[in-house]
Amino acid sequence: MTHPLNVAVIGAGICGLLTTRELLREKQQVTVFEKSDKVGGTWVYDPRVEAEDLLGLDPNRSIVHSSLYSSLRTNLPRPLMSFSDFSFEDKFYGDPRMFPGHEEVQKFLEHFAKEFGVSEVIRFNSEVVRVDFKNDGFVVEWSTIEAGLKDEVFDAVVVCNGHHTEPRVADDIPGIKEWSRKQLHSHNYRVPEPFRDQVVVVIGNGPSARDISKDIAKVAREVHLASRSSDVKVSKVDGYENMWQHLKITRVFDNGTVVFQDGDSIEADTILHCTGYKYHFPFLRTNDLVHVDNNRVDPLYKHVFPPQLAPRLAFVGLTFNQRLIFPILELQSKWAALVISGKILLPSEDNMLAEVHEHYRELDENGFPKSLTHSLWHKFDYIDWLSDQVGLRVDDRVREIGTNLFEKWTSRANGLRDATVHDFLKAVS
Ligand code: FAD
């Protein structure tokens, strides 16, 4: 490809900001399309909810991007939410805690965008509605309130639109589709007040389920957590008078009864699904060269490049279940920018496809469902592979904190989150 390339980046969340910085460093001509009026994506708190459709089932609903709730504090400490040359440990914007509130992260990302000149190439309030592969480039069509629809041809497109907006719900529970009491997805949870004096069932076992159940327990009559995992201890939750952990729900009845696999049953007012999200690229037209199947974005070499469209189309930020989110996103964005710029060569299309299929075979062999294709939980070598490619190693101290944190993070009460900076670092170093 000739230089400089005209590259479109979709989204100004962490991935869009990082990728743009790396592309600018490679002297490419970058345009970032951001549908909102701020940088930070998920970290821009939005008090609105999708009130007409709290489960997010209707594809035509009016979409709110961020899934943050008002009380959210990071579930990772500052050292793990830092970039190699822009640390979150020595920058404070009003909330110096080791696990700060969400505003602090948004301000950190705003600072990042200004510091590296990324803000200057962002077109705010510009929503990409179509990306069409044409001959040697991509037609990007976007819409703004003032100018309506416009389009432009780009040499390459990097998709950084996030994957925490389109809810996945537990719709396979017998009776749940007919249940007429209130149901919502955590995407539409903001504050506990609407659940005052209610009996609430929270489905899920991830960070959102744990956090939101505690938030709601402050005002609700009872909170019942339901988990599909058989590892959970069925009992009253330590430290709470009104919260119980159950196994999964086996059936719900229209009179409000919820039956759990552990034999217990209760009458609930609300069921809250903290059951994760779906990848969603409503703007992308690739003649099926890349598609989403049960949360597998198929096919993607190293979770970034669709072999048949590489290196002109890339996805940054699809991996999940990773301990070092920010460092991995930084490495991924560097790798994507270097590949797009021709400084790193990809294997042949056939070899990339063969590697993707080998990855699928491994997942099958180990009993992992398609929906875990982009999970890095069992793939510790990915970070090392990316590091070797781009010649940047994640700091040993950050790795050590990551490893120790997860070893010590055994109790649900996770006292480390409220420890002082000094005590926290002593515990994890
Ligand atoms: P996003 O932040 O979602 O950004 C995507 C951007 O794309 C948005 O600005 C959006 O407006 C824009 N966009 C989307 N579609 C279009 C379009 N068609 N046209 C133009 N613009 C578009 N990570 C941590 O490291 N620590 C934590 O404590 C942590 N807590 C989390 C808590 C919650 C509730 C959630 C949901 C996630 C959390 N994460 C955490 C993970 C978090 O998602 C990542 O840290 C990061 O925000 C992902 O960045 P992103 O750039 O991929 O996507």
XYZ file of C-alpha atoms and ligand atoms in Angstrom:
482
model
C 0.000 0.000 0.000
C 1.209 3.542 -0.716
C 1.954 6.003 2.080
C 0.480 7.793 3.845
C -2.589 5.605 4.055
C -5.983 7.092 4.594
C -7.257 5.095 7.602
C -10.663 5.254 9.285
C -10.917 4.274 12.941
C -14.422 3.599 14.250
C -14.818 4.612 17.893
C -12.888 6.801 20.339
C -12.876 4.456 23.331
C -9.590 3.073 24.642
C -8.982 0.943 21.532
C -9.721 3.729 19.069
C -7.476 6.153 20.978
C -4.583 3.693 21.209
C -4.851 2.575 17.584
C -4.992 6.158 16.359
C -1.921 7.106 18.380
C 0.006 4.202 16.863
C -1.152 4.976 13.319
C -0.184 8.647 13.763
C 3.235 7.510 14.975
C 3.515 5.582 11.692
C 2.687 8.847 9.853
C -0.628 7.603 8.498
C -3.528 9.927 7.802
C -6.199 8.995 10.343
C -9.844 9.950 10.772
C -11.648 8.770 13.887
C -15.435 8.546 13.744
C -17.050 8.834 17.167
C -20.812 8.830 17.484
C -20.855 10.631 20.850
C -19.389 14.007 21.773
C -16.652 12.674 24.094
C -13.727 10.287 24.139
C -13.661 7.294 26.485
C -16.471 5.032 25.179
C -17.572 2.732 27.997
C -16.025 5.138 30.520
C -18.353 8.007 29.614
C -21.132 7.528 32.174
C -24.586 8.021 30.681
C -27.490 8.222 33.162
C -29.976 7.343 30.399
C -31.249 3.792 29.962
C -33.044 2.119 27.056
C -36.302 2.571 28.939
C -38.622 1.050 26.315
C -36.638 -2.172 26.127
C -34.652 -2.842 29.306
C -33.493 -6.247 28.046
C -32.173 -4.730 24.815
C -33.909 -7.232 22.532
C -35.211 -4.851 19.848
C -32.545 -4.109 17.208
C -34.346 -0.840 16.377
C -34.336 0.534 19.922
C -32.602 3.813 20.582
C -29.197 2.668 21.821
C -27.277 4.010 24.817
C -23.595 3.050 24.438
C -22.186 2.801 27.943
C -23.134 0.144 30.489
C -21.573 1.874 33.493
C -23.572 2.170 36.691
C -23.269 5.230 38.870
C -21.341 3.600 41.743
C -18.852 1.755 39.503
C -15.271 1.667 40.655
C -12.627 -0.063 38.564
C -12.192 -3.754 39.260
C -8.508 -3.510 38.384
C -5.943 -1.314 40.152
C -4.206 1.675 38.544
C -0.987 -0.195 37.579
C -3.063 -2.630 35.476
C -4.947 0.234 33.828
C -1.804 2.015 32.662
C -0.085 2.177 29.288
C 3.650 1.564 28.822
C 4.468 5.274 28.465
C 1.412 6.876 30.071
C 0.829 5.660 33.585
C -2.417 5.889 35.548
C -0.382 5.570 38.757
C 1.036 9.086 38.709
C -1.941 10.971 37.240
C -4.792 12.073 39.469
C -7.980 13.884 38.501
C -9.789 14.105 41.841
C -10.060 10.467 42.945
C -6.631 9.133 43.946
C -7.855 5.679 45.067
C -6.079 2.597 43.762
C -9.424 1.403 42.332
C -10.984 4.766 41.409
C -14.490 5.635 40.300
C -15.362 5.680 36.604
C -14.971 9.477 36.148
C -11.275 9.179 36.953
C -10.743 6.710 34.077
C -12.656 8.910 31.637
C -10.492 11.907 32.577
C -7.342 9.815 32.205
C -8.440 8.826 28.680
C -9.258 12.448 27.814
C -5.761 13.407 28.970
C -4.300 10.598 26.815
C -6.205 11.790 23.724
C -4.897 15.354 24.146
C -1.351 14.345 25.044
C -0.862 12.290 21.868
C -2.722 14.563 19.445
C -5.516 12.039 18.946
C -8.283 14.538 19.801
C -7.345 16.571 16.723
C -8.319 13.825 14.282
C -11.642 12.823 15.861
C -14.927 13.677 14.153
C -17.368 13.742 17.062
C -21.121 13.173 16.746
C -20.412 11.115 13.626
C -21.930 7.651 13.603
C -20.648 5.167 11.055
C -23.654 3.455 9.462
C -21.996 1.501 6.632
C -18.582 0.102 5.818
C -18.537 -1.553 2.422
C -15.591 -3.315 0.860
C -15.113 -1.944 -2.688
C -12.250 -2.909 -5.001
C -9.132 -1.792 -3.171
C -10.686 0.232 -0.382
C -13.620 0.725 1.942
C -16.524 3.079 1.556
C -17.329 4.496 4.978
C -20.725 6.135 5.310
C -21.461 8.158 8.419
C -24.241 10.314 9.703
C -24.259 13.599 11.597
C -27.253 15.568 12.815
C -26.240 18.708 10.881
C -25.149 17.183 7.566
C -27.052 13.878 7.377
C -25.322 11.061 5.486
C -21.898 11.410 3.874
C -19.387 8.921 2.559
C -15.704 8.713 1.809
C -13.284 6.016 0.606
C -10.498 4.836 2.920
C -7.516 2.550 2.312
C -8.043 0.749 5.604
C -10.566 0.572 8.448
C -9.974 -0.340 12.085
C -13.107 -1.307 14.005
C -12.958 -0.198 17.664
C -16.676 0.066 18.436
C -16.540 -1.833 21.761
C -18.396 -4.954 22.840
C -20.302 -4.021 25.985
C -23.453 -2.516 24.502
C -25.515 -5.310 22.917
C -26.980 -7.436 25.764
C -26.898 -11.221 25.888
C -29.787 -12.482 28.023
C -30.511 -15.782 29.743
C -33.490 -16.496 27.490
C -33.149 -20.291 27.725
C -34.618 -20.470 31.251
C -37.985 -22.285 31.069
C -40.814 -19.773 31.519
C -38.676 -16.625 31.298
C -40.056 -15.403 27.977
C -43.575 -15.405 29.440
C -42.592 -13.877 32.815
C -44.529 -10.618 33.016
C -42.803 -8.991 35.985
C -39.840 -6.642 35.527
C -36.700 -7.870 33.752
C -33.626 -5.905 32.758
C -30.053 -6.424 31.611
C -27.118 -4.919 33.515
C -26.536 -2.693 30.450
C -29.585 -0.751 31.703
C -28.716 -0.713 35.407
C -27.607 2.675 36.785
C -28.704 3.164 40.417
C -30.287 0.959 43.121
C -33.227 3.221 44.021
C -35.811 1.657 41.636
C -35.314 -1.658 43.496
C -36.102 -0.321 46.986
C -37.980 -2.944 49.076
C -38.056 -5.371 46.162
C -37.013 -9.011 45.928
C -34.452 -9.064 43.118
C -32.859 -12.055 41.378
C -29.476 -11.311 39.798
C -28.351 -13.852 37.172
C -24.592 -14.131 36.657
C -21.298 -14.673 38.391
C -19.020 -12.041 36.836
C -17.806 -8.675 38.151
C -21.038 -6.868 37.209
C -23.260 -9.429 38.973
C -21.143 -9.217 42.112
C -20.961 -5.420 42.132
C -24.564 -4.701 41.195
C -26.003 -7.206 43.688
C -24.146 -5.401 46.492
C -25.322 -2.029 45.219
C -28.950 -3.193 45.163
C -28.697 -4.924 48.551
C -28.382 -1.451 50.126
C -32.073 -0.778 49.420
C -33.757 -4.052 48.354
C -35.650 -6.393 50.679
C -33.812 -9.443 49.351
C -31.210 -10.109 46.658
C -30.768 -13.637 45.268
C -27.783 -14.415 43.071
C -28.202 -17.259 40.564
C -25.116 -18.827 39.026
C -24.698 -21.502 36.354
C -21.330 -22.396 37.832
C -21.370 -25.365 40.196
C -18.354 -23.884 42.054
C -20.420 -21.367 44.029
C -21.237 -21.959 47.695
C -25.009 -22.021 48.159
C -25.578 -19.954 51.305
C -26.285 -16.547 52.723
C -23.598 -14.152 51.420
C -21.041 -13.184 54.090
C -21.516 -9.683 55.442
C -25.096 -9.280 54.116
C -28.356 -9.868 55.937
C -30.437 -9.813 52.771
C -28.353 -11.585 50.104
C -28.209 -15.257 49.123
C -26.172 -17.232 46.580
C -28.001 -19.961 44.639
C -27.275 -22.351 41.809
C -28.860 -21.606 38.434
C -32.567 -20.955 37.917
C -34.389 -24.063 36.662
C -37.784 -22.461 36.010
C -39.761 -19.272 36.527
C -43.546 -18.974 36.784
C -45.775 -16.094 35.814
C -46.916 -15.622 39.421
C -43.356 -14.434 40.192
C -41.975 -17.726 41.508
C -38.329 -18.406 40.697
C -37.048 -21.944 41.303
C -33.319 -22.593 41.766
C -31.437 -25.825 41.113
C -30.495 -26.036 44.789
C -34.168 -26.656 45.589
C -34.951 -23.206 46.945
C -37.702 -21.072 45.470
C -38.732 -17.447 46.060
C -41.221 -14.909 44.750
C -39.343 -12.150 42.924
C -40.280 -8.664 41.693
C -37.386 -8.283 39.261
C -34.913 -10.459 37.362
C -31.671 -8.721 36.417
C -29.525 -10.387 33.749
C -25.797 -9.801 34.307
C -25.089 -12.235 31.514
C -22.669 -10.472 29.235
C -22.749 -8.946 25.774
C -22.683 -9.779 22.067
C -20.251 -8.568 19.427
C -22.207 -6.350 17.099
C -21.081 -4.600 13.910
C -24.336 -3.361 12.368
C -22.448 -1.161 9.863
C -20.190 -3.823 8.387
C -20.813 -5.294 4.899
C -18.190 -7.868 3.925
C -20.161 -10.349 1.792
C -19.864 -12.736 4.717
C -16.044 -12.740 4.597
C -16.316 -12.021 8.300
C -19.387 -12.721 10.404
C -20.456 -13.262 14.018
C -21.625 -16.703 15.101
C -22.478 -17.249 18.780
C -19.999 -14.534 19.823
C -17.244 -15.844 17.560
C -16.066 -13.197 15.103
C -15.179 -15.537 12.281
C -12.493 -15.802 10.956
C -9.939 -13.579 12.706
C -6.187 -14.149 12.748
C -4.914 -13.467 16.290
C -8.311 -11.919 17.117
C -7.526 -8.902 14.890
C -7.322 -9.506 11.116
C -9.877 -11.321 8.908
C -7.442 -13.214 6.612
C -9.294 -12.429 3.376
C -9.438 -8.691 4.065
C -6.140 -8.236 5.917
C -4.432 -5.938 6.476
C -7.037 -3.420 5.287
C -9.650 -4.374 7.849
C -8.783 -4.878 11.522
C -10.644 -5.252 14.819
C -8.941 -4.049 17.981
C -10.201 -4.927 21.459
C -12.262 -8.087 20.946
C -10.396 -10.264 23.439
C -11.779 -10.664 26.950
C -11.109 -12.560 30.194
C -7.693 -10.999 30.320
C -5.930 -9.910 33.471
C -3.994 -7.083 31.864
C -6.657 -5.411 29.733
C -4.970 -2.068 29.024
C -1.501 -3.539 28.300
C -2.994 -6.107 25.900
C -5.029 -3.446 24.106
C -1.891 -1.340 23.759
C 0.046 -4.254 22.250
C -2.824 -5.185 19.931
C -3.161 -1.618 18.662
C 0.602 -1.317 18.070
C 0.635 -4.630 16.207
C -2.393 -3.643 14.080
C -0.804 -0.274 13.198
C 2.545 -1.847 12.276
C 0.847 -4.493 10.113
C -1.360 -1.914 8.359
C 1.734 0.220 7.745
C 3.592 -2.715 6.179
C 6.291 -2.864 8.863
C 5.174 -6.334 9.992
C 4.127 -8.854 7.368
C 1.296 -11.293 7.972
C 1.509 -14.962 6.944
C -0.275 -15.960 3.703
C -4.074 -15.981 3.699
C -4.094 -19.814 3.693
C -1.705 -19.999 6.627
C -3.713 -17.473 8.633
C -6.918 -19.420 7.975
C -5.178 -22.666 8.920
C -4.097 -21.131 12.220
C -7.619 -19.862 12.925
C -9.006 -23.365 12.319
C -6.344 -24.894 14.521
C -7.465 -22.526 17.295
C -11.100 -23.652 16.804
C -9.998 -27.304 16.919
C -8.167 -26.682 20.226
C -11.254 -25.008 21.701
C -13.436 -27.994 20.659
C -10.950 -30.508 21.976
C -10.929 -28.794 25.373
C -14.701 -28.499 25.512
C -14.874 -24.701 25.182
C -17.962 -23.270 23.442
C -17.734 -20.926 20.438
C -18.667 -18.024 22.692
C -15.230 -18.310 24.360
C -13.301 -17.973 21.070
C -11.896 -14.570 22.031
C -11.381 -15.379 25.714
C -7.752 -15.244 26.812
C -8.286 -16.977 30.135
C -6.305 -20.031 29.050
C -4.051 -18.245 26.567
C -1.263 -16.644 28.553
C 1.073 -16.916 25.564
C -0.908 -14.337 23.515
C 0.572 -11.382 25.373
C 4.097 -12.769 24.872
C 3.441 -13.337 21.169
C 2.229 -9.739 20.721
C 5.180 -8.429 22.765
C 7.643 -10.248 20.501
C 5.923 -8.941 17.382
C 6.041 -5.291 18.395
C 9.201 -5.380 20.518
C 7.556 -4.096 23.688
C 7.516 -6.141 26.854
C 4.924 -5.535 29.549
C 6.726 -4.284 32.636
C 7.638 -7.132 35.048
C 6.139 -5.222 37.984
C 2.785 -4.929 36.185
C 2.843 -8.652 35.373
C 3.693 -9.479 38.984
C 0.880 -7.320 40.343
C -1.504 -8.981 37.862
C -0.495 -12.491 38.886
C -0.474 -11.805 42.636
C -3.725 -9.877 42.535
C -5.634 -12.788 41.065
C -4.056 -15.262 43.456
C -5.018 -13.123 46.449
C -8.404 -12.126 45.114
C -10.037 -15.142 46.659
C -12.620 -13.636 48.945
C -15.856 -12.137 47.704
C -15.326 -9.320 50.191
C -12.098 -8.515 48.263
C -10.679 -6.264 50.984
C -7.816 -5.270 48.686
C -10.075 -2.915 46.768
C -10.398 -0.674 49.799
C -6.827 -1.017 51.029
C -4.610 2.075 51.065
C -2.219 2.433 48.135
C 0.653 1.445 50.434
C -1.089 -1.650 51.817
C -2.290 -2.684 48.386
C 1.187 -2.533 46.843
C 2.643 -4.391 49.826
C 0.076 -7.162 49.373
C 0.609 -7.665 45.644
C 4.322 -6.980 45.160
P -15.640 1.260 24.160
O -15.078 1.847 25.382
O -17.003 0.671 24.228
O -15.614 2.375 23.021
C -16.234 2.207 21.769
C -16.499 3.576 21.170
O -17.012 3.415 19.842
C -17.536 4.396 21.913
O -17.055 5.701 22.167
C -18.752 4.457 20.968
O -19.512 5.638 21.088
C -18.068 4.340 19.618
N -18.921 3.767 18.564
C -19.616 2.613 18.593
N -20.256 2.411 17.423
C -19.951 3.471 16.625
C -20.314 3.845 15.306
N -21.091 3.073 14.550
N -19.829 5.007 14.810
C -19.014 5.806 15.553
N -18.659 5.507 16.826
C -19.103 4.348 17.346
N -11.655 -2.675 32.025
C -10.656 -2.427 32.914
O -9.476 -2.430 32.532
N -10.920 -2.165 34.249
C -12.180 -2.118 34.722
O -12.390 -1.867 35.903
C -13.264 -2.374 33.799
N -14.552 -2.283 34.213
C -15.564 -2.428 33.312
C -16.884 -2.289 33.735
C -17.931 -2.420 32.849
C -19.348 -2.276 33.344
C -17.665 -2.701 31.501
C -18.787 -2.853 30.512
C -16.353 -2.868 31.053
C -15.291 -2.732 31.949
N -13.975 -2.868 31.544
C -12.948 -2.661 32.448
C -13.639 -3.231 30.171
C -13.772 -2.009 29.243
O -14.737 -2.292 28.300
C -12.525 -1.716 28.565
O -11.655 -1.223 29.577
C -12.615 -0.633 27.454
O -13.459 0.435 27.859
C -13.044 -1.123 26.091
O -12.716 -0.099 25.166
P -13.139 -0.117 23.643
O -12.422 0.998 23.014
O -12.938 -1.490 23.093
O -14.712 0.098 23.596
